[in-house]
Amino acid sequence: MEELCGLGAAASLRGEAEEPKQGSVLFLGGNEVKSSAVVKYSSAPPQAAFARLQEKTDLKLPPANWLRESAKLGPAGTTILGNNKKSKPFSSFGMAYDFIDSVGNDVDVVSDSENIKKLLKIPYSKSHVSMAVHRIGRTLLLDELDIQELFMRSSQTGDWTWLKEFYQRLIDQKWQRKKKSKEHWYQKAILSKFLYYSINGDGAAQPVPSTSKQHQEGPVSGESDEAGRASWPAPFEMPSSLSEDPGASNQGSVPLEPSYIVGHVASAPKEQNLTTLFNDGENSQGLKNDFVRNILWTFEDIHMLVGSNMPIFGGGRYPAVSLRLRDNNKPINVLTGIDYWLDNLICNVPELVMCFHVNGIVQKYEMIKTEDIPNLENSNFSTKVIKDIAQNILSFLKSNCTKEGHTYWLFKASGSDIVKLYDLTTLCEETEDKYQNPFTMPVAILLYKVACNMMLKKNQNKKHYGTIRTLLLNCLKLLDNGRHPQIIASANYMLSELFQLDEPKKEDSTDFPINGNSDESYSEEEEEMPDSDENGSYSNSSDPPDDNKAVAIIKSVGELSVPEKYKSVHRIRPSCAFPVCHGTEERCRLVLNYVLEGLKSVDSSVKKEGDLPAADPSTPIPLKYEDESTSGGPECLEKQMALFLDKMGSFQKGKHSSQSGMVPGSWQYKMKLQLILKSSKAYYVLSDAAMILQKYGRALRYIKLALQCHDTYCCLCASMLPEVLVFLCQCLTLCGDIQLMLAQNANNRAAYLEEYNYQTKEDQEILHSLHRESRCQVFAWATDLSTDLECQLSVSCKCYEAAYEILLFSNLKNQNPEQHIQVLKRMGNIRNEIGVFYMNQAAAVQTERVGNKNVSTTEQQLWKKSFSCFEEGIQNFESIDDATNAALLLCNTGRLMRICAQAHCATEGDFKREFSPEEALYYNKAIDYYLKALRSLGKRDVHPAVWDSVNWELSTTYFTMATLQQDYAPLSRKAQEQIEKEVSEAMMKSLKYCDVDTVSARQPLCQYRAATIHHRLASMYHSCLRNQVGDEHLRKQHRVLADLHYSKAVRLFQLLKDAPCEFLRVQLERVAFAEFQMASQNSSAGKLKTLFGALDIMAKTKSAFQLIRKELVAESEQGH
C-alpha cells in the first residue's frame, strides 16, 4: 500500500515520485463497482503511524506542536487544516500542466477530489454547486467557481460586473456575501488540534504555555479564513517571462527546443523542474499543482486525474488508514458516508479509523472497512447509484461542453433541484472583452502546452496533426497580440510546421479524416442538442424565458440516478480534421500565412519601430528589373560574387546585426529566425513547383523571395548551421536552373516578366518584415530578370559556383555527397551551355566576315572563352566520374576545333586555294578530342547514343579533312603521292568510324557517307591510273583498288534508293574506266569483253532513270 502522509503537501519535499500502485476491485454491498487508483505522484514524507489519543483527551486544548512546522507535515503544515482545505480555482490546470501527456487523450476528467465528491453528491445534497468546466480534446477540467469570492472581487476592482449582473438578474436578485458561522470555525479548530495530537506521538495532551493561548481561537480563525478563501488572479496578468523588454532577466532562459518556445513537457515527476515559458505566470495565477498526491483514478469506465490532500496514516496492523473525527451526538448521514467512501476509493485506502468525541472530549475509536461504509447505520447508499450518477454527469458535460477554449459554468442554486450549464465565454463576449474571464489565459496556455507536447513526440503520427492544429487555433482565438505576442508567434510557427514542405502531400483519405469543420474539434452535429424525446432534460423549450442563456439544463437532480439517462450518443473523435491541400502551392500558402502572423507578432513586440521608415503594406515593393542597356554583364557579376562570398565568410566569423534592434538571444530573435527560415523553405518549394510547371518567371520570383528571406536570416544569425548552409546551396542551385531555363526559352520573355513582377499582399507584408532587419540585396545579382542571354547564362553559372564555394569553405562536401555531385554536374552543364553559346557566336562572326582573310580578334576571344568553358566543364564531370557528359563536352571541344579550322581557310579564288597547315592543325586537334571522348566512354554499352554520335563526328572530321586535301591539294608543300597517301588514310579512317551496319536513324547517312568515300577513293585511283606511267605493279594495284571502290560505291548507292544521280555518276565513271582499260588492251576478245561489261553497267542504270522520271512527274504534277 502507498506510503502517504496526512495533513497536506510539504513544498520542500516535492519530487519524490512513488512507485504507482494498482488499486483493487472492491465488492460493496453485493454490487460490484470497479475502482482502481494509481498514484502518479506523491510528495508525502516517510509514512507515520497515528497516535491513538487517550480517552477523555480534551481537544479544545491545543497541543504543543499546534500550527508549527513538523518533519511529518513539512513547512506547509502550519497552514493546512486537513482535508478541508479549500481548492484553488485553477487547481486542475496545475495538475494538467504537470501531466500534459494525459490531457486530451486517455483522461476524462482532471479535478480536485473535493469537486468530484461534490458532483457525485448532487442528488443527495441541497447545497449549491458552482464549477468552471473547460474542455481540452476529450478531457474535461473541473474547478470550483466561488461566486461569493468572485463578486467580492468585483466589488473591489470592477471586474466580472457582467457576471454579477447576470447572476443577480437570473438567479439571486438579493445577493450578499454569507458569513461563516462560529460553529464552522469551532469544528475546524477541533479537527486541526485532533490531527496535531495524532501526530504528536505520545498520545497525551500537552497544553501550550499560557503565553501561546491566544492561538487557541484567533489564529485558527485567521488561518482558516485564508485557507478557505480562493486566491483569484486578476482577469489578465502578464507573466514576467512574457515581458516585452528584450533585456528582461529571464529572457535568455527561454528554451527553443527544438523549435518551439516551450521546452519538452513530460508527464514526469516534478523534480524535473520544467523550465517553461509560463512558470512565473503559473505561480502568479495560482496554477501551481500543490496537492499532496496526484492519482489516476479509474471508476468503472471513467478515467480521472485527481488531486487529493487527505491525511493517510499507516503502521502496525494497519498499513493505510484514513483518520476521521466525529461528534458522538451527531449520527453519520448519507453525505458524510459518501464523502468518506469516495475519499478512501480515490486514495485506495482499505480502512477508516473514526474517533468519536463529545464537546471536544475523546470518547472512543472505531475501525471501519471501506467496503462497509455504504452500509453504515443512517448512511446507507447504493454504490451502483453513485456509479450511475458519475456516468450521467460525465455524459451530460461531454455532450454540452463542446467548444475548446470556452469556459462553461455548471451551477445549481442552494435548495434547488435544477442544474444549469452556461457558456461564460459567449456571455462575456456579448458584454465585455474576453479578458474579463480570468480563465482565458490558463486555458490558452494549456491548449498551447498540449499541442506543443504532441509536436515534440518523436514518434508522432501525422494523424494527430488535425488535433494539434485545432488546439493551436483555439489557443489563438483566446489570445490578444498586444498581450501575448510570444505565444501567438510560437503557435503560428507550430501551425506552419504541421505542413510538410519537403515531401509530397498524400491526399489519401486514410491519412487525415476529411471534415468540413476543420476549425473546431467536433462536427456541427456533435454540438446540436439531442432530441427531447431521447433525453428530455436536454430540451429547454418548456423552460421559463429567464433560462434561455443556459446551454443545457438538468430539470431534476433525481434524473442523475437513472442508469444511462444521459448516456451520450456523441462520440468524441480521436483526431480532428486536417485541411486537405489540393496542391503544393495551396500548402505553401497556408504555411506562409501562419509565418506572416508569427512575424507580425514578433515585430509588434519589438519596441524600436520609430527608428524605421514607415512602410505601407498596401504599397508594392518594386522588384528590380535589370534592362539589357543597364546590365553590368559578367564582369559586374564577378564583383557581386566576390562580395557575396566575402559576406558568407563574415557570417562564419560571427558578425551579425539587426536593424530593428532585436537583442540576440531574446525570444523575438529566436522566433524570427525560425519563422524566416520556414518562409524561405516555403518559397523554395513554390519555386520548385513553378519550375516543374515551366512557369519560369514565377519560379524566379519565388526563389528571389526565398533568397531574400535567407539574406535576412544570415544578417541575424551569429553562426550558420550546416543544414541551413545546405539549404542555401539548394536555393542557389535552383536559381541557377531557373536562369538557365529562362535563357533557353527567350521567346516567352514577356510572359515571364509579367509573372516575375506579380506580387501578393502576403508576400509584400513578409518582405516588409524582412526589411526591418536587412536590405535583402545580397542575392540581387542572382535573382534579377535580365533580357541578355549571355548575362542569364553567366548568372546561372555564378549561382552554381556560389553553391559549390559554400560547400567547400563550410566543409560540407563530404557530409553531403549527393548535393556536391548535383552542383558539380550542373556546373559542368552550364559551362557546356556557355561554351556552345560562345562557339555559335564565333561561327556567326565567321559567316559575316566578307573579304577579310585574317581571323578577327573577336573570333579569337570567343574561341578562348568557349574553349575555357569546355575545359572547366570537362574537369567538373571528370571529378565526379561522369564519363558520358565528359565525352559530350570533349565532342563539343572537337567541334570548336573544326570551327577554328574552317576560319583559317583561304577566301581568295578557289583556283589558288590550298589546304593550309592551320586547317590541318585544328582538324587534328579535333580528332584528338573525339578520340579522348571515345576513350572516356570506353565502350558503346556505356551510352550507345553518345558513342554513335562521337563516332559520326570523328568520321565526319576525317572525311572533311580528306575531302579538303583532295579538292585543294597542298601541292606547293607536298608531293602528289604524299597527298594521295594522306587522303587515302583519312578516308579509310573515316570509313572505320562510319557504322553502316547498325540499324538507326543515322544509318542512311552513314551509308551515303561510305558510298561517297568509296566513290572518291575510286575516282582518285582512276585519276592516278590515267596520269601514272612507269611502275606496272603500282598501276595494277591502282586498277584493282579503283574497281573495288567503284563496286562498293555502287552497292551502297543502290541500297539508298534516294541517290539516283550519284548512282548514275558512279556508273558513268565505271564506263569511262572500262573504256580507259580497253584502250590499253591488244586482243579483240579482251576489248569485246570490256565493252560487254560497259554495256552491262549501263543496262543496270535503268532503275535510276525510273526513279528520276518518277520524281520529275511528281514535281510537274505539283507545278500544275
Short mmCIF file of N, CA, C and O in Angstrom, two decimals, residues 166 170 396 400 408-409 411 418-423 427 529 538-540 543-554:
data_model
loop_
_atom_site.label_atom_id
_atom_site.label_comp_id
_atom_site.label_asym_id
_atom_site.label_seq_id
_atom_site.Cartn_x
_atom_site.Cartn_y
_atom_site.Cartn_z
N PHE A 166 -25.61 39.43 -14.32
CA PHE A 166 -26.30 38.27 -14.87
C PHE A 166 -26.80 37.36 -13.74
O PHE A 166 -27.95 36.89 -13.74
N LEU A 170 -30.83 36.63 -12.98
CA LEU A 170 -31.43 35.34 -13.28
C LEU A 170 -31.53 34.42 -12.07
O LEU A 170 -32.37 33.54 -12.04
N PHE A 396 -23.39 14.18 -19.58
CA PHE A 396 -24.05 15.49 -19.71
C PHE A 396 -23.03 16.58 -20.05
O PHE A 396 -23.22 17.38 -20.96
N ASN A 400 -22.33 18.64 -23.85
CA ASN A 400 -22.69 20.05 -23.93
C ASN A 400 -21.50 21.00 -23.86
O ASN A 400 -21.57 22.12 -24.39
N TYR A 408 -17.19 27.05 -19.33
CA TYR A 408 -18.58 26.70 -19.01
C TYR A 408 -18.78 26.77 -17.50
O TYR A 408 -17.86 26.48 -16.72
N TRP A 409 -20.00 27.12 -17.10
CA TRP A 409 -20.31 27.27 -15.67
C TRP A 409 -21.44 26.31 -15.33
O TRP A 409 -22.56 26.45 -15.83
N PHE A 411 -23.95 25.20 -12.63
CA PHE A 411 -24.48 25.86 -11.44
C PHE A 411 -25.77 25.20 -10.97
O PHE A 411 -26.66 24.89 -11.75
N ILE A 418 -32.65 21.97 -9.87
CA ILE A 418 -32.31 22.21 -11.28
C ILE A 418 -30.81 22.53 -11.40
O ILE A 418 -30.28 23.36 -10.65
N VAL A 419 -30.16 21.84 -12.35
CA VAL A 419 -28.74 22.10 -12.62
C VAL A 419 -28.64 22.74 -14.01
O VAL A 419 -29.22 22.23 -14.97
N LYS A 420 -27.93 23.87 -14.09
CA LYS A 420 -27.83 24.58 -15.36
C LYS A 420 -26.37 24.69 -15.80
O LYS A 420 -25.46 24.75 -14.97
N LEU A 421 -26.18 24.73 -17.11
CA LEU A 421 -24.84 24.87 -17.68
C LEU A 421 -24.84 26.10 -18.58
O LEU A 421 -25.65 26.21 -19.50
N TYR A 422 -23.94 27.06 -18.28
CA TYR A 422 -23.83 28.29 -19.06
C TYR A 422 -22.48 28.33 -19.78
O TYR A 422 -21.48 27.80 -19.28
N ASP A 423 -22.46 28.97 -20.92
CA ASP A 423 -21.20 29.22 -21.65
C ASP A 423 -20.76 30.64 -21.32
O ASP A 423 -21.22 31.61 -21.91
N LEU A 427 -21.22 34.53 -23.13
CA LEU A 427 -21.86 35.61 -22.38
C LEU A 427 -20.92 36.79 -22.19
O LEU A 427 -21.32 37.95 -22.27
N MET A 529 -28.19 19.92 -29.89
CA MET A 529 -28.86 19.28 -28.75
C MET A 529 -29.55 18.00 -29.20
O MET A 529 -30.18 17.99 -30.26
N TYR A 538 -32.42 17.61 -21.90
CA TYR A 538 -31.58 18.49 -22.72
C TYR A 538 -32.39 19.63 -23.30
O TYR A 538 -31.86 20.67 -23.63
N SER A 539 -33.68 19.39 -23.49
CA SER A 539 -34.51 20.39 -24.16
C SER A 539 -34.85 21.51 -23.19
O SER A 539 -35.20 21.27 -22.04
N ASN A 540 -34.76 22.73 -23.68
CA ASN A 540 -35.15 23.85 -22.82
C ASN A 540 -36.34 24.60 -23.41
O ASN A 540 -36.56 25.75 -23.12
N ASP A 543 -38.71 25.66 -20.74
CA ASP A 543 -38.16 26.41 -19.62
C ASP A 543 -38.66 27.85 -19.65
O ASP A 543 -39.01 28.38 -20.69
N PRO A 544 -38.65 28.50 -18.51
CA PRO A 544 -39.05 29.91 -18.47
C PRO A 544 -38.08 30.76 -19.30
O PRO A 544 -36.95 30.37 -19.52
N PRO A 545 -38.51 31.93 -19.75
CA PRO A 545 -37.69 32.78 -20.62
C PRO A 545 -36.34 33.14 -19.98
O PRO A 545 -35.37 33.34 -20.67
N ASP A 546 -36.30 33.23 -18.67
CA ASP A 546 -35.06 33.62 -17.99
C ASP A 546 -33.94 32.62 -18.23
O ASP A 546 -32.77 32.94 -18.03
N ASP A 547 -34.28 31.38 -18.57
CA ASP A 547 -33.27 30.33 -18.70
C ASP A 547 -32.71 30.20 -20.12
O ASP A 547 -31.98 29.27 -20.41
N ASN A 548 -33.08 31.13 -20.99
CA ASN A 548 -32.63 30.95 -22.38
C ASN A 548 -31.14 31.18 -22.57
O ASN A 548 -30.61 30.96 -23.64
N LYS A 549 -30.44 31.63 -21.53
CA LYS A 549 -28.99 31.80 -21.62
C LYS A 549 -28.25 30.50 -21.35
O LYS A 549 -27.07 30.38 -21.63
N ALA A 550 -28.94 29.52 -20.78
CA ALA A 550 -28.28 28.27 -20.42
C ALA A 550 -28.05 27.42 -21.67
O ALA A 550 -28.89 27.34 -22.55
N VAL A 551 -26.90 26.78 -21.71
CA VAL A 551 -26.58 25.86 -22.81
C VAL A 551 -27.39 24.57 -22.67
O VAL A 551 -27.88 24.02 -23.63
N ALA A 552 -27.50 24.08 -21.44
CA ALA A 552 -28.26 22.85 -21.17
C ALA A 552 -28.73 22.87 -19.73
O ALA A 552 -28.15 23.56 -18.87
N ILE A 553 -29.77 22.09 -19.47
CA ILE A 553 -30.38 22.08 -18.12
C ILE A 553 -30.71 20.65 -17.73
O ILE A 553 -31.21 19.86 -18.55
N ILE A 554 -30.42 20.31 -16.47
CA ILE A 554 -30.94 19.07 -15.87
C ILE A 554 -32.12 19.50 -15.00
O ILE A 554 -31.95 20.20 -14.00
#
